[in-house]
Structures are given as C-alpha cells and as structure tokens.
Tab-separated table of C-alpha atoms in Angstrom:
chain	number	residue	atom	x	y	z
W	7	ILE	CA	-87.851	49.061	-113.808
W	8	MET	CA	-85.131	49.015	-116.686
W	9	LYS	CA	-82.287	51.252	-116.014
W	10	ALA	CA	-81.573	53.827	-118.437
W	11	GLU	CA	-78.570	53.180	-120.620
W	12	HIS	CA	-75.645	54.628	-119.719
W	13	ILE	CA	-75.112	57.427	-122.055
W	14	PRO	CA	-71.101	58.678	-122.392
W	15	THR	CA	-70.697	62.407	-122.364
W	16	LYS	CA	-68.561	64.945	-124.137
W	17	LYS	CA	-66.643	64.643	-120.856
W	18	HIS	CA	-65.778	60.746	-120.833
W	19	ARG	CA	-65.087	60.662	-124.678
W	20	ILE	CA	-62.140	63.159	-124.568
W	21	ARG	CA	-60.942	61.351	-121.473
W	22	ARG	CA	-60.401	57.826	-123.280
W	23	LYS	CA	-59.589	59.208	-126.318
W	24	ALA	CA	-56.474	60.657	-123.758
W	25	ASN	CA	-56.084	57.520	-122.408
W	26	LYS	CA	-55.523	55.374	-125.839
W	27	LYS	CA	-53.390	57.947	-127.044
W	28	ARG	CA	-51.140	57.468	-123.853
W	29	LEU	CA	-51.577	53.962	-124.442
W	30	ILE	CA	-49.708	53.698	-128.065
W	31	ASN	CA	-46.943	55.842	-126.617
W	32	ILE	CA	-46.615	53.423	-124.387
W	33	ALA	CA	-46.387	51.111	-126.368
W	34	ILE	CA	-44.437	53.090	-128.774
W	35	VAL	CA	-41.672	53.016	-126.155
W	36	CYS	CA	-41.024	50.100	-125.907
W	37	ILE	CA	-41.012	48.698	-128.471
W	38	VAL	CA	-38.185	51.088	-129.258
W	39	GLY	CA	-36.389	50.341	-125.810
W	40	PHE	CA	-36.154	46.537	-126.360
W	41	GLY	CA	-34.681	46.713	-129.483
W	42	ALA	CA	-31.970	49.053	-128.653
W	43	ILE	CA	-31.849	46.313	-126.420
W	44	HIS	CA	-31.397	43.287	-128.542
W	45	PHE	CA	-28.976	45.362	-130.039
W	46	SER	CA	-26.335	46.665	-128.019
W	47	TRP	CA	-26.692	43.360	-126.203
W	48	ARG	CA	-26.894	40.724	-129.020
W	49	PRO	CA	-22.842	40.290	-129.331
W	50	VAL	CA	-23.209	39.432	-125.314
W	51	LEU	CA	-26.423	37.054	-125.956
W	52	SER	CA	-25.259	35.609	-129.325
W	53	GLN	CA	-21.765	34.525	-127.919
W	54	TYR	CA	-23.134	32.757	-124.457
W	55	TYR	CA	-26.275	31.165	-126.750
W	56	GLN	CA	-22.641	29.933	-128.696
W	57	MET	CA	-21.335	28.990	-124.987
W	58	LYS	CA	-24.470	26.997	-124.435
W	59	ILE	CA	-24.764	25.221	-127.675
W	60	ASN	CA	-20.788	24.349	-127.576
W	61	ARG	CA	-20.839	23.494	-124.486
W	62	PRO	CA	-21.184	19.665	-123.358
W	63	VAL	CA	-24.023	18.285	-121.714
W	64	LYS	CA	-23.193	16.949	-118.101
W	65	GLN	CA	-22.448	13.256	-118.305
W	66	THR	CA	-23.226	11.554	-115.148
W	67	GLU	CA	-19.777	9.334	-115.491
W	68	PRO	CA	-17.581	11.637	-117.458
W	69	LYS	CA	-15.676	9.815	-120.300
W	70	ILE	CA	-12.036	11.271	-122.451
W	71	LYS	CA	-12.487	14.007	-124.543
W	72	LYS	CA	-11.528	13.525	-128.576
W	73	GLY	CA	-7.474	14.854	-128.401
W	74	VAL	CA	-7.315	13.924	-125.032
W	75	LEU	CA	-3.417	11.388	-125.234
W	76	VAL	CA	-2.704	9.400	-121.695
W	77	ASP	CA	1.465	8.318	-122.661
W	78	GLY	CA	0.525	9.005	-126.425
W	79	MET	CA	-2.511	6.831	-126.739
W	80	ASP	CA	-5.959	7.666	-128.110
W	81	LEU	CA	-8.309	6.825	-124.966
W	82	SER	CA	-11.222	9.250	-126.162
W	83	GLY	CA	-14.524	7.922	-125.357
W	84	MET	CA	-13.695	5.411	-122.291
W	85	THR	CA	-14.661	6.170	-118.139
W	86	TYR	CA	-12.054	5.936	-115.713
W	87	GLU	CA	-12.357	2.180	-115.084
W	88	LYS	CA	-11.842	1.320	-118.620
W	89	ALA	CA	-8.816	3.894	-119.632
W	90	LEU	CA	-7.136	2.899	-116.257
W	91	ASN	CA	-7.447	-0.980	-117.283
W	92	THR	CA	-6.426	-0.268	-120.914
W	93	ILE	CA	-2.939	1.931	-119.566
W	94	LYS	CA	-2.230	-0.555	-117.072
W	95	SER	CA	-2.524	-3.669	-119.478
W	96	LYS	CA	-0.083	-1.875	-121.868
W	97	ILE	CA	2.810	-0.161	-119.749
W	98	LYS	CA	4.485	-2.502	-117.639
W	99	THR	CA	5.387	-1.024	-113.737
W	100	ASP	CA	6.446	-3.679	-111.803
W	101	TYR	CA	10.727	-3.044	-112.443
W	102	GLU	CA	13.101	-4.218	-110.523
W	103	GLY	CA	16.320	-3.638	-110.258
W	104	VAL	CA	18.973	-2.458	-112.689
W	105	VAL	CA	16.958	-1.101	-115.590
W	106	PHE	CA	19.994	1.067	-117.821
W	107	THR	CA	23.247	-0.210	-117.828
W	108	ILE	CA	25.937	2.152	-119.143
W	109	GLU	CA	29.380	0.494	-121.115
W	110	SER	CA	31.979	1.319	-122.815
W	111	SER	CA	32.580	-0.809	-125.818
W	112	ASP	CA	35.576	-2.450	-124.716
W	113	GLY	CA	34.240	-3.290	-121.472
W	114	LYS	CA	36.632	-1.850	-119.274
W	115	HIS	CA	33.746	1.043	-117.852
W	116	LYS	CA	30.802	-0.231	-116.649
W	117	TYR	CA	27.385	1.883	-114.808
W	118	GLU	CA	24.230	0.553	-114.054
W	119	TYR	CA	21.064	2.360	-112.569
W	120	THR	CA	17.708	1.523	-111.147
W	121	LEU	CA	14.071	3.369	-110.886
W	122	ASP	CA	15.644	5.207	-107.750
W	123	ASP	CA	18.186	6.392	-109.419
W	124	PHE	CA	17.112	8.271	-111.687
W	125	ASP	CA	13.794	9.170	-109.540
W	126	ILE	CA	11.307	7.576	-111.426
W	127	LYS	CA	7.501	6.787	-111.022
W	128	PHE	CA	4.206	6.302	-112.397
W	129	ASN	CA	1.463	7.895	-111.793
W	130	ILE	CA	-1.514	6.049	-113.614
W	131	ASP	CA	-4.391	6.430	-111.771
W	132	ASN	CA	-4.060	10.351	-111.717
W	133	THR	CA	-3.101	10.845	-114.584
W	134	VAL	CA	-5.854	8.719	-116.408
W	135	LYS	CA	-8.400	10.278	-113.645
W	136	GLN	CA	-6.929	14.320	-114.860
W	137	ALA	CA	-7.366	13.171	-118.473
W	138	VAL	CA	-10.955	12.291	-117.749
W	139	ASN	CA	-11.594	15.619	-116.022
W	140	PHE	CA	-9.981	17.517	-118.911
W	141	ALA	CA	-12.652	20.037	-120.562
W	142	GLN	CA	-15.619	18.932	-117.992
W	143	THR	CA	-17.507	21.221	-117.171
W	144	SER	CA	-16.674	19.956	-113.662
W	145	SER	CA	-13.681	21.883	-114.207
W	146	ASP	CA	-12.668	25.705	-113.116
W	147	ASN	CA	-10.987	26.188	-116.187
W	148	TRP	CA	-13.213	23.878	-118.616
W	149	TRP	CA	-13.491	26.691	-120.920
W	150	ARG	CA	-9.658	27.297	-121.241
W	151	GLU	CA	-9.524	23.219	-121.284
W	152	PHE	CA	-12.316	22.819	-124.160
W	153	LYS	CA	-10.460	25.870	-126.795
W	154	THR	CA	-6.608	24.151	-126.044
W	155	LEU	CA	-8.802	20.700	-127.674
W	156	GLU	CA	-9.810	22.393	-130.559
W	157	SER	CA	-6.469	23.412	-131.916
W	158	GLY	CA	-4.376	20.090	-130.623
W	159	THR	CA	-3.842	17.347	-128.429
W	160	VAL	CA	-2.949	16.911	-125.424
W	161	ASN	CA	-0.690	14.511	-123.731
W	162	MET	CA	-0.199	13.299	-120.283
W	163	PRO	CA	2.356	10.957	-119.530
W	164	VAL	CA	2.597	8.975	-116.642
W	165	MET	CA	6.028	8.596	-115.565
W	166	THR	CA	7.918	10.673	-114.399
W	167	TYR	CA	11.757	11.408	-114.090
W	168	SER	CA	14.101	13.262	-112.648
W	169	PRO	CA	16.232	15.317	-115.563
W	170	ASP	CA	19.005	16.128	-113.005
W	171	LYS	CA	19.921	13.310	-111.910
W	172	VAL	CA	20.078	12.070	-115.435
W	173	ASN	CA	22.943	14.719	-116.378
W	174	ALA	CA	24.589	14.115	-112.498
W	175	ALA	CA	25.003	10.304	-113.590
W	176	ILE	CA	26.348	11.376	-117.243
W	177	ASN	CA	28.944	13.813	-115.490
W	178	LYS	CA	30.408	11.132	-113.166
W	179	ILE	CA	30.548	9.129	-116.277
W	180	LYS	CA	32.618	12.355	-118.189
W	181	SER	CA	34.579	12.522	-115.246
W	182	ASP	CA	35.783	8.552	-115.010
W	183	ILE	CA	36.610	9.349	-118.677
W	184	ILE	CA	38.055	12.105	-120.341
W	185	VAL	CA	40.829	13.014	-119.874
W	186	GLU	CA	43.127	15.778	-121.963
W	187	ALA	CA	46.474	15.136	-123.666
W	188	LYS	CA	49.419	16.734	-122.345
W	189	ASP	CA	52.669	16.892	-124.143
W	190	ALA	CA	55.637	16.351	-121.897
W	191	THR	CA	56.982	19.574	-120.141
W	192	GLU	CA	60.292	20.047	-118.265
W	193	LYS	CA	60.977	22.635	-115.638
W	194	ARG	CA	64.525	23.604	-114.444
W	195	VAL	CA	65.237	23.837	-110.888
W	196	ASN	CA	68.488	24.695	-108.925
W	197	GLY	CA	70.519	24.237	-111.703
W	198	SER	CA	68.579	20.692	-112.820
W	199	PHE	CA	66.130	19.744	-115.259
W	200	GLN	CA	62.711	17.985	-113.539
W	201	VAL	CA	60.801	16.756	-116.912
W	202	SER	CA	56.870	15.822	-116.272
W	203	GLN	CA	56.112	12.559	-118.306
W	204	SER	CA	53.433	13.040	-121.671
W	205	GLN	CA	49.329	12.331	-120.795
W	206	THR	CA	46.765	9.854	-123.215
W	207	GLY	CA	44.036	11.552	-123.363
W	208	TYR	CA	40.297	9.882	-123.784
W	209	ASN	CA	36.951	10.973	-124.806
W	210	PHE	CA	33.821	9.526	-125.241
W	211	ASP	CA	30.588	11.232	-127.368
W	212	TYR	CA	28.892	11.539	-124.306
W	213	GLU	CA	25.870	13.938	-125.644
W	214	LYS	CA	25.180	11.047	-127.874
W	215	VAL	CA	24.986	8.727	-124.290
W	216	LEU	CA	22.594	11.654	-122.489
W	217	ASN	CA	20.346	11.741	-125.649
W	218	GLU	CA	19.707	7.880	-125.728
W	219	LEU	CA	19.125	7.188	-122.206
W	220	THR	CA	16.913	10.516	-121.720
W	221	GLN	CA	14.783	9.170	-125.170
W	222	SER	CA	14.591	5.490	-123.423
W	223	ILE	CA	13.667	6.704	-120.646
W	224	LYS	CA	11.196	8.961	-122.178
W	225	ASN	CA	9.633	5.872	-123.845
W	226	ASN	CA	9.334	4.061	-120.601
W	227	ASP	CA	12.625	1.330	-122.647
W	228	PHE	CA	14.201	-0.464	-120.254
W	229	ASN	CA	16.513	-2.808	-119.448
W	230	LYS	CA	18.237	-1.528	-122.309
W	231	THR	CA	22.290	-1.216	-122.497
W	232	ILE	CA	24.286	1.700	-123.991
W	233	LYS	CA	27.202	1.232	-125.251
W	234	PHE	CA	29.741	3.928	-126.106
W	235	ASP	CA	33.062	3.977	-127.542
W	236	ILE	CA	36.565	5.934	-126.747
W	237	THR	CA	38.378	7.851	-128.436
W	238	GLU	CA	42.213	8.022	-128.095
W	239	THR	CA	44.520	10.608	-128.464
W	240	LYS	CA	47.699	10.549	-128.465
W	241	PRO	CA	50.009	13.882	-127.246
W	242	LYS	CA	52.227	15.770	-129.945
W	243	TYR	CA	55.183	14.525	-127.889
W	244	GLU	CA	56.422	12.744	-125.311
W	245	SER	CA	58.978	13.090	-122.669
W	246	SER	CA	61.737	12.283	-125.865
W	247	ILE	CA	61.913	15.577	-126.929
W	248	PHE	CA	63.830	16.613	-124.109
W	249	THR	CA	66.239	13.622	-124.100
W	250	GLY	CA	69.985	15.174	-124.437
W	251	ALA	CA	67.832	18.951	-124.873
W	252	ASP	CA	70.157	20.441	-121.564
W	253	ARG	CA	72.608	21.991	-123.042
W	254	LEU	CA	73.169	25.806	-122.981
W	255	ILE	CA	73.429	26.384	-126.896
W	256	GLY	CA	73.165	29.840	-126.456
W	257	ASN	CA	73.358	32.709	-123.731
W	258	TYR	CA	73.435	36.480	-123.150
W	259	SER	CA	74.106	39.343	-120.384
W	260	SER	CA	72.925	42.204	-120.429
W	261	GLN	CA	74.287	45.045	-117.942
W	262	TYR	CA	71.564	47.482	-116.553
W	263	LYS	CA	71.891	50.060	-114.133
W	264	GLY	CA	69.626	49.842	-110.739
W	265	ASN	CA	68.651	53.978	-110.359
W	266	ASP	CA	65.122	53.187	-111.681
W	267	GLU	CA	63.036	51.442	-110.069
W	268	ASN	CA	59.889	51.172	-112.577
W	269	ARG	CA	62.880	50.512	-114.983
W	270	VAL	CA	63.846	47.906	-112.829
W	271	GLN	CA	60.199	46.660	-112.380
W	272	ASN	CA	59.741	46.099	-116.139
W	273	LEU	CA	63.294	44.619	-116.763
W	274	ARG	CA	62.098	41.797	-113.827
W	275	ASN	CA	58.885	41.412	-115.209
W	276	ALA	CA	59.792	40.750	-119.195
W	277	CYS	CA	62.153	38.407	-117.699
W	278	SER	CA	59.576	36.290	-115.717
W	279	LYS	CA	57.251	36.231	-119.256
W	280	ILE	CA	58.734	34.132	-121.238
W	281	ASN	CA	60.869	32.271	-118.029
W	282	GLY	CA	60.276	29.041	-118.084
W	283	VAL	CA	58.736	28.633	-121.470
W	284	ILE	CA	59.452	25.847	-123.796
W	285	LEU	CA	59.371	25.610	-127.899
W	286	TYR	CA	58.699	22.725	-129.418
W	287	PRO	CA	60.539	21.653	-132.781
W	288	GLY	CA	59.194	24.091	-135.797
W	289	GLU	CA	56.901	26.162	-132.919
W	290	GLU	CA	58.308	30.282	-133.689
W	291	PHE	CA	58.356	32.619	-130.555
W	292	SER	CA	56.462	35.582	-130.582
W	293	THR	CA	57.823	37.937	-127.940
W	294	ASN	CA	55.387	40.427	-128.047
W	295	ALA	CA	52.669	37.287	-127.304
W	296	HIS	CA	54.278	36.886	-123.964
W	297	PHE	CA	54.861	40.720	-123.054
W	298	ASN	CA	51.483	42.450	-124.008
W	299	PRO	CA	49.396	43.716	-123.385
W	300	CYS	CA	51.309	47.024	-121.999
W	301	THR	CA	49.204	47.734	-119.519
W	302	GLU	CA	49.963	48.053	-115.913
W	303	GLU	CA	47.038	45.542	-114.266
W	304	ASN	CA	49.825	43.321	-116.657
W	305	GLY	CA	52.626	44.147	-114.389
W	306	TRP	CA	54.462	47.215	-116.648
W	307	ALA	CA	55.618	50.341	-115.379
W	308	LEU	CA	55.818	54.186	-116.342
W	309	ALA	CA	59.806	54.548	-117.118
W	310	GLY	CA	62.020	55.992	-120.008
W	311	THR	CA	61.505	54.423	-123.663
W	312	ILE	CA	62.844	55.842	-127.305
W	313	VAL	CA	60.032	57.407	-128.576
W	314	LYS	CA	60.289	59.516	-132.141
W	315	GLY	CA	63.897	60.075	-131.203
W	316	LYS	CA	63.170	61.478	-127.439
W	317	ILE	CA	63.538	59.711	-124.343
W	318	GLU	CA	59.961	59.878	-122.932
W	319	ASP	CA	57.941	58.319	-120.358
W	320	SER	CA	55.523	55.468	-121.421
W	321	VAL	CA	54.054	52.311	-119.907
W	322	GLY	CA	56.745	49.302	-120.209
W	323	GLY	CA	59.965	50.793	-121.159
W	324	GLY	CA	62.390	48.964	-120.635
W	325	MET	CA	61.547	45.957	-122.056
W	326	CYS	CA	63.385	46.378	-125.869
W	327	GLN	CA	66.703	45.337	-123.401
W	328	VAL	CA	65.476	41.756	-122.323
W	329	SER	CA	63.749	41.213	-126.264
W	330	SER	CA	67.520	42.432	-127.159
W	331	ALA	CA	69.097	40.569	-124.925
W	332	LEU	CA	67.100	37.048	-125.879
W	333	TYR	CA	67.912	37.800	-129.642
W	334	ASP	CA	71.839	37.971	-128.760
W	335	ALA	CA	71.245	34.901	-127.068
W	336	VAL	CA	69.202	33.403	-130.376
W	337	LEU	CA	71.963	34.455	-132.443
W	338	TYR	CA	74.884	32.143	-130.509
W	339	ALA	CA	72.373	29.476	-130.122
W	340	GLU	CA	71.508	29.808	-134.036
W	341	LEU	CA	67.971	29.123	-133.953
W	342	GLU	CA	65.613	30.960	-136.778
W	343	VAL	CA	65.273	34.735	-136.702
W	344	THR	CA	61.637	35.502	-138.671
W	345	GLU	CA	61.487	39.109	-137.253
W	346	ARG	CA	63.894	41.419	-135.774
W	347	HIS	CA	63.946	45.592	-135.935
W	348	ASN	CA	66.351	47.762	-135.139
W	349	HIS	CA	65.288	50.858	-132.459
W	350	SER	CA	65.086	54.459	-134.088
W	351	MET	CA	68.801	55.521	-132.467
W	352	LYS	CA	71.542	54.279	-130.430
W	353	VAL	CA	70.624	52.543	-126.806
W	354	GLY	CA	73.334	52.142	-124.332
W	355	TYR	CA	72.662	49.135	-123.018
W	356	SER	CA	73.570	47.777	-126.569
W	357	PRO	CA	76.075	47.443	-129.379
W	358	TYR	CA	74.797	48.852	-132.744
W	359	ALA	CA	72.772	45.687	-134.784
W	360	PHE	CA	72.326	43.445	-131.234
W	361	ASP	CA	69.632	44.686	-130.695
W	362	ALA	CA	65.532	44.319	-131.238
W	363	THR	CA	62.860	46.540	-130.549
W	364	LEU	CA	59.636	45.913	-129.727
W	365	ALA	CA	56.447	48.079	-130.669
W	366	GLY	CA	53.017	47.586	-130.480
W	367	ASP	CA	51.629	44.877	-132.488
W	368	TYR	CA	53.757	45.403	-135.233
W	369	LYS	CA	57.695	45.474	-134.627
W	370	ASP	CA	58.310	42.533	-132.554
W	371	PHE	CA	60.955	39.683	-132.494
W	372	LYS	CA	60.172	36.207	-133.301
W	373	PHE	CA	62.156	33.535	-133.690
W	374	LYS	CA	61.601	29.237	-135.290
W	375	ASN	CA	62.899	26.006	-133.401
W	376	ASN	CA	64.685	25.016	-136.548
W	377	THR	CA	66.242	21.981	-134.302
W	378	ASN	CA	64.661	18.444	-133.867
W	379	LYS	CA	64.215	19.169	-129.839
W	380	ALA	CA	62.510	21.202	-127.303
W	381	VAL	CA	65.132	25.133	-126.813
W	382	TYR	CA	63.732	26.205	-122.902
W	383	ILE	CA	64.272	29.669	-122.386
W	384	GLU	CA	65.624	30.846	-118.909
W	385	SER	CA	65.684	34.338	-118.374
W	386	TYR	CA	65.845	36.272	-114.799
W	387	LEU	CA	67.587	39.077	-113.082
W	388	THR	CA	70.117	39.803	-111.311
W	389	SER	CA	71.604	42.822	-108.877
W	390	SER	CA	73.324	44.103	-112.543
W	391	ASN	CA	72.323	41.952	-115.664
W	392	VAL	CA	69.810	40.866	-117.692
W	393	VAL	CA	70.384	36.648	-117.952
W	394	VAL	CA	68.968	34.719	-120.727
W	395	ASN	CA	69.593	31.219	-121.391
W	396	LEU	CA	68.660	29.118	-124.034
W	397	TYR	CA	68.740	25.134	-123.339
W	398	GLY	CA	68.444	21.981	-126.462
W	399	GLU	CA	70.165	20.288	-128.034
W	400	GLU	CA	73.687	20.573	-129.718
W	401	ILE	CA	73.172	19.925	-133.132
W	402	HIS	CA	77.306	21.350	-134.060
W	403	PRO	CA	79.763	19.422	-134.030
W	404	ALA	CA	82.652	19.877	-131.211
W	405	GLY	CA	85.426	22.688	-131.946
W	406	ARG	CA	82.841	24.363	-133.809
W	407	THR	CA	82.647	28.231	-132.672
W	408	ILE	CA	80.826	31.187	-133.989
W	409	GLU	CA	81.383	35.172	-133.238
W	410	LEU	CA	79.516	37.961	-134.293
W	411	GLU	CA	80.820	41.168	-135.327
W	412	ASN	CA	79.479	44.323	-136.194
W	413	LYS	CA	80.290	46.135	-139.102
W	414	LEU	CA	79.541	50.409	-140.149
W	415	ILE	CA	78.434	50.824	-143.688
W	416	GLU	CA	77.250	54.261	-143.565
W	417	GLU	CA	77.777	57.739	-141.928
W	418	THR	CA	74.965	60.072	-141.760
W	419	ASP	CA	75.383	63.749	-140.392
W	420	PRO	CA	71.703	65.808	-139.092
W	421	ASP	CA	70.502	68.548	-140.380
W	422	GLU	CA	71.261	72.286	-138.942
W	423	PRO	CA	70.087	72.807	-135.646
W	424	VAL	CA	66.554	74.481	-135.197
W	425	GLU	CA	64.738	76.519	-132.123
W	426	LYS	CA	61.248	75.125	-131.555
W	427	LYS	CA	58.122	77.095	-129.797
W	428	ASP	CA	57.147	75.285	-126.993
W	429	PRO	CA	54.072	75.923	-125.047
W	430	THR	CA	54.610	73.472	-122.278
W	431	LEU	CA	57.627	75.080	-121.107
W	432	LEU	CA	57.777	78.303	-119.351
W	433	GLU	CA	59.149	81.738	-120.919
W	434	GLY	CA	62.441	82.043	-120.458
W	435	GLU	CA	63.015	78.429	-120.159
W	436	THR	CA	65.106	76.458	-122.718
W	437	GLU	CA	65.347	72.080	-123.557
W	438	VAL	CA	67.684	70.937	-125.909
W	439	VAL	CA	67.698	67.468	-127.662
W	440	THR	CA	71.181	66.281	-128.206
W	441	PRO	CA	72.109	66.037	-132.072
W	442	LEU	CA	73.207	62.321	-132.804
W	443	ASN	CA	74.730	61.072	-136.291
W	444	GLY	CA	72.691	59.171	-138.636
W	445	TYR	CA	74.343	55.304	-138.652
W	446	LYS	CA	74.121	52.082	-140.809
W	447	TYR	CA	75.432	48.877	-139.502
W	448	GLU	CA	75.801	45.006	-140.403
W	449	LEU	CA	76.114	42.368	-137.974
W	450	TYR	CA	78.159	39.469	-139.723
W	451	LYS	CA	78.627	36.145	-138.011
W	452	LYS	CA	81.667	34.185	-137.952
W	453	VAL	CA	81.918	30.494	-138.622
W	454	TYR	CA	84.891	28.752	-136.805
W	455	GLU	CA	86.310	25.126	-136.670
W	456	ASN	CA	89.481	24.541	-134.200
W	457	GLY	CA	90.113	27.893	-134.757
W	458	VAL	CA	90.201	27.951	-138.180
W	459	LEU	CA	87.576	30.804	-139.860
W	460	LYS	CA	85.474	28.789	-142.395
W	461	GLU	CA	82.421	31.252	-142.805
W	462	THR	CA	81.573	34.578	-142.803
W	463	VAL	CA	77.195	35.035	-142.809
W	464	LYS	CA	75.818	37.950	-142.530
W	465	ILE	CA	72.931	38.500	-140.033
W	466	ASN	CA	70.902	42.069	-139.966
W	467	THR	CA	71.040	45.421	-141.514
W	468	SER	CA	70.279	48.127	-139.001
W	469	THR	CA	70.012	51.873	-139.796
W	470	TYR	CA	69.829	54.033	-137.137
W	471	SER	CA	68.334	57.952	-138.082
W	472	PRO	CA	70.089	61.117	-136.993
W	473	ARG	CA	68.828	62.741	-135.066
W	474	GLN	CA	68.638	66.867	-135.877
W	475	GLN	CA	69.409	69.757	-132.238
W	476	VAL	CA	66.673	71.173	-131.561
W	477	THR	CA	65.942	73.634	-129.663
W	478	TYR	CA	62.345	74.677	-126.866
W	479	ILE	CA	62.130	77.753	-126.155
W	480	GLY	CA	58.683	77.983	-123.830
W	481	THR	CA	56.315	80.202	-123.753
W	482	LYS	CA	53.300	79.369	-121.020
W	483	LYS	CA	53.218	82.386	-119.351
W	484	ALA	CA	53.728	81.959	-115.422
W	485	GLU	CA	51.068	81.886	-113.223
W	486	THR	CA	50.278	84.807	-111.026
W	487	THR	CA	48.282	85.468	-107.822
W	488	THR	CA	47.953	88.722	-106.199
W	489	GLU	CA	46.815	89.861	-103.152
W	490	SER	CA	46.519	93.491	-102.057
W	491	THR	CA	48.349	95.612	-104.568
W	492	GLU	CA	51.416	92.842	-104.743
W	493	THR	CA	51.822	90.438	-107.609
W	494	THR	CA	53.946	87.077	-107.233
W	495	THR	CA	55.397	84.986	-109.855
W	496	LYS	CA	54.946	81.867	-109.851
W	497	SER	CA	57.815	80.029	-111.040
C-alpha cells in the first residue's frame, strides 16, 4: 500500500519561513560580534603572535645567546661545557703569594699584596652558568633579558674584588708618605723664645696609583709592580729665620680704666687675637683679618665706641685701643706702615696723631715686616695697661734713637649750637652733646745718633673734625595707666 505523500500545509510553510529568518539573524549577530572581538583584541593578539614568533625555541641543551660576554669574551653559541673549558683555558686562577707590588722609585717604600688582601675571587663556574641561562625561556626574566640583548651586550666578569680594601691600601700608603711642609715657628714662654724646627713636605700622585691598581685588578693583570715618584717640598722658612730675631725692637703701653667690664673683655679679646703672631720677612699684617668678624660669637661684647661723633654702645667697642697701641709699637720698631686711619675725634687713651681706628672692612691698620728676620708680636693686658711688644732683629746701629712728636697745624671752631627734637627722650628731658674744636696734627719721627739730631721725618697727618653742640629735646609722651578715676604718670 503506498503512503500518501506529505503535502505541507500553509501553517507549515509559515513556520519554515520564520525559522529561516531566525537563522539568518543569528548568523548576522555572530558575524558582527566576531568582527568586534577581532578588532578590539587585535593589538593583544598581534603582540602575542609577535612574542610567539620572536620567542626562541626551547633547546634541549641551552647555548649562550649572541651578545652575552664572559670577561669580555664572545662565547655566543657555546654550551656550558664548551664555554667553561674555553674560559678556564684563557684565564689563570691559580695565583699564589704576592700578586701586586707598589713601590716608590727610590726604593724606600715597598708594599706587597696577595689576592686575599683585596678579597679577589674567581667564580668561573657560576659566571658561565649565568651566561648560558641568560635570556633562556627557563629564566623567569627571559623576556626582559632578551630585550636587553636587542639594545646591546651584557658582560659578566668571572672575578670579583673589594674596592674598599683597595682604597684602604692606598690610604695606608698616603699616611706613611704624605707629610705637609711646615715653616719653622716660635713662641714666647716665660720670657724666652722656643723655636720649633721646620719640616720638609713629601707627596705622591696617589690617585694615579689607585687608578692603575684598580685597572690592573679588573684586567686580571697580576704579578705586576706599580711604581710612583715622591715629590719633596722645602719649607719657605727654616729655623735660621729666628736667629738674632729675639730683640725688643718696639713696644708701647696704653693705660685704661677697669670700671667697664665689657670694654675690658674687648681689650683682653683683642690682645689675645694678635698675641703670638709671627710676621715673616715681606709679609703684611692686617688687624681686621685677626679681629673680624666683630660678633659676640667671636668674643666681642657691647661697649662704648665713636659713632658719627657720639659715644654709643656697639659690639667690639674698645678694640681700637689695642690697634692704636700696636700702631705706636710699630712706629718705634720703624716697620713699614701700609694703612692707618685716625679717629673722627680725639680719644682719651691716645695723643693726637698716635691713634689707629678700625671700621668694618674698609678701615684697617696694616704694616709690613720690611726686615730680613721674623717679627714676633706679644700683646697682653695688665690690670691697668694694654701692652704690645715687638721682637725681631735690630737693624739700626748702636747709639741710634728715635723720638715721636706730634705738632698742631690747624684748629677749627665748631658750628653754632643747635637744638633737635628727639622722639626717644621723654617730654621735658634733654641731652646735650658738648662741642669740640677740630684739629689737624702732624706726627714726626726725630732720629738721633749718639744724642745728635740727624733727621726729622713726617709720619702722618691726622685731621679731627669739630663737633657741634647739639641739645636734644625729648618729644616722647609719657606712658599712663588709669585705675578708676585716677591717672598715674610713669617716668
């Protein structure tokens, strides 16, 4: 019996058409989605493919990569065994005893060193293993190491050493050889001079020796002798510079009053700063160089000094009495004065034209040792006097004496008195600056030979400005306090 052929109904045709449309939509979605995934992951996939292409194929027996050097030798393509044998055949490691000698050219200094002295060690096996494993896929850092070789080479030394021990060895040689040249010196103790001998200086180019030794170690250049020259520096002044220079050639004593403790401190401080100073032939002495900076940290205290014609407290007040005493001692020693300034008005401790003021770094007292021997400065404070003594060689003949004399040249009257308001003074208070005449003086040196005047030489011209009488009148209001209804004025 023949089965009747299935004839699709209208309902079946509609269902087939819907299924076909659904399949087409699914296909479109898949195509679009795959395209989106492809383009968004394209860089990642590209890098992956590139890494996969560049990544070396894992070898059963790794070989040293191109660009990996061992002690500067190119062993690329070698296996561990071959590289190890090559290195051992070219590098000697069985050094015994002294491997370096450092010696002075004159043979007076010799230093010998072994491998242990510099902690020198050879690590051939481990170094070759590192070279073989470098940039291999088995390495955790293979990709970073592989990229390093793309930009250059990598050298692995088989020898290590201690730079600190090398430096210590050179420092030991320096301490044995280097000596600073020193001039002969002297000091005065209990009224007599004690001379210290001069010292010859020695030096060598230790940096050159250090560099040569370091380079020799790095190059495995052992069994080597490094030589160096010692240079000698003679002192400028031998002890003979003090022979016959123990005579008192000039001195001066300047009286002071001890009722101002700060001023006395400054006098003592000034004396201490120049006491014991040695001036060699041709050298110039600067008072400011020894006194400055004028600060409390440098030993100076607040005391009276001349500021624009008035006495005011300032740090270092009184130091000019010491510089003036030094000036007078220099005049009697007949040394060469190169800079000196007088005060703006007369000072109580010094006659006209005998003073030497200091101010900042623009007014100084300087003199030069114009003799052939050293000059020694002694300065100290007694209970009533500033004392300055100069010791050196007496270059003048016996019977020769000098006398210093000042001479008034001109006198100037001050201007008419004036009154000025002073906001720092209270109302009703006044302060008067007394007038002073101005003076011009000249200082002369008279030279006698056996009591006979032979020469008169002008030393300086000193001008002291007149000082106008000024009456300062207070304008400052008195402070007041109010309690209840009463007013109390403080004065």
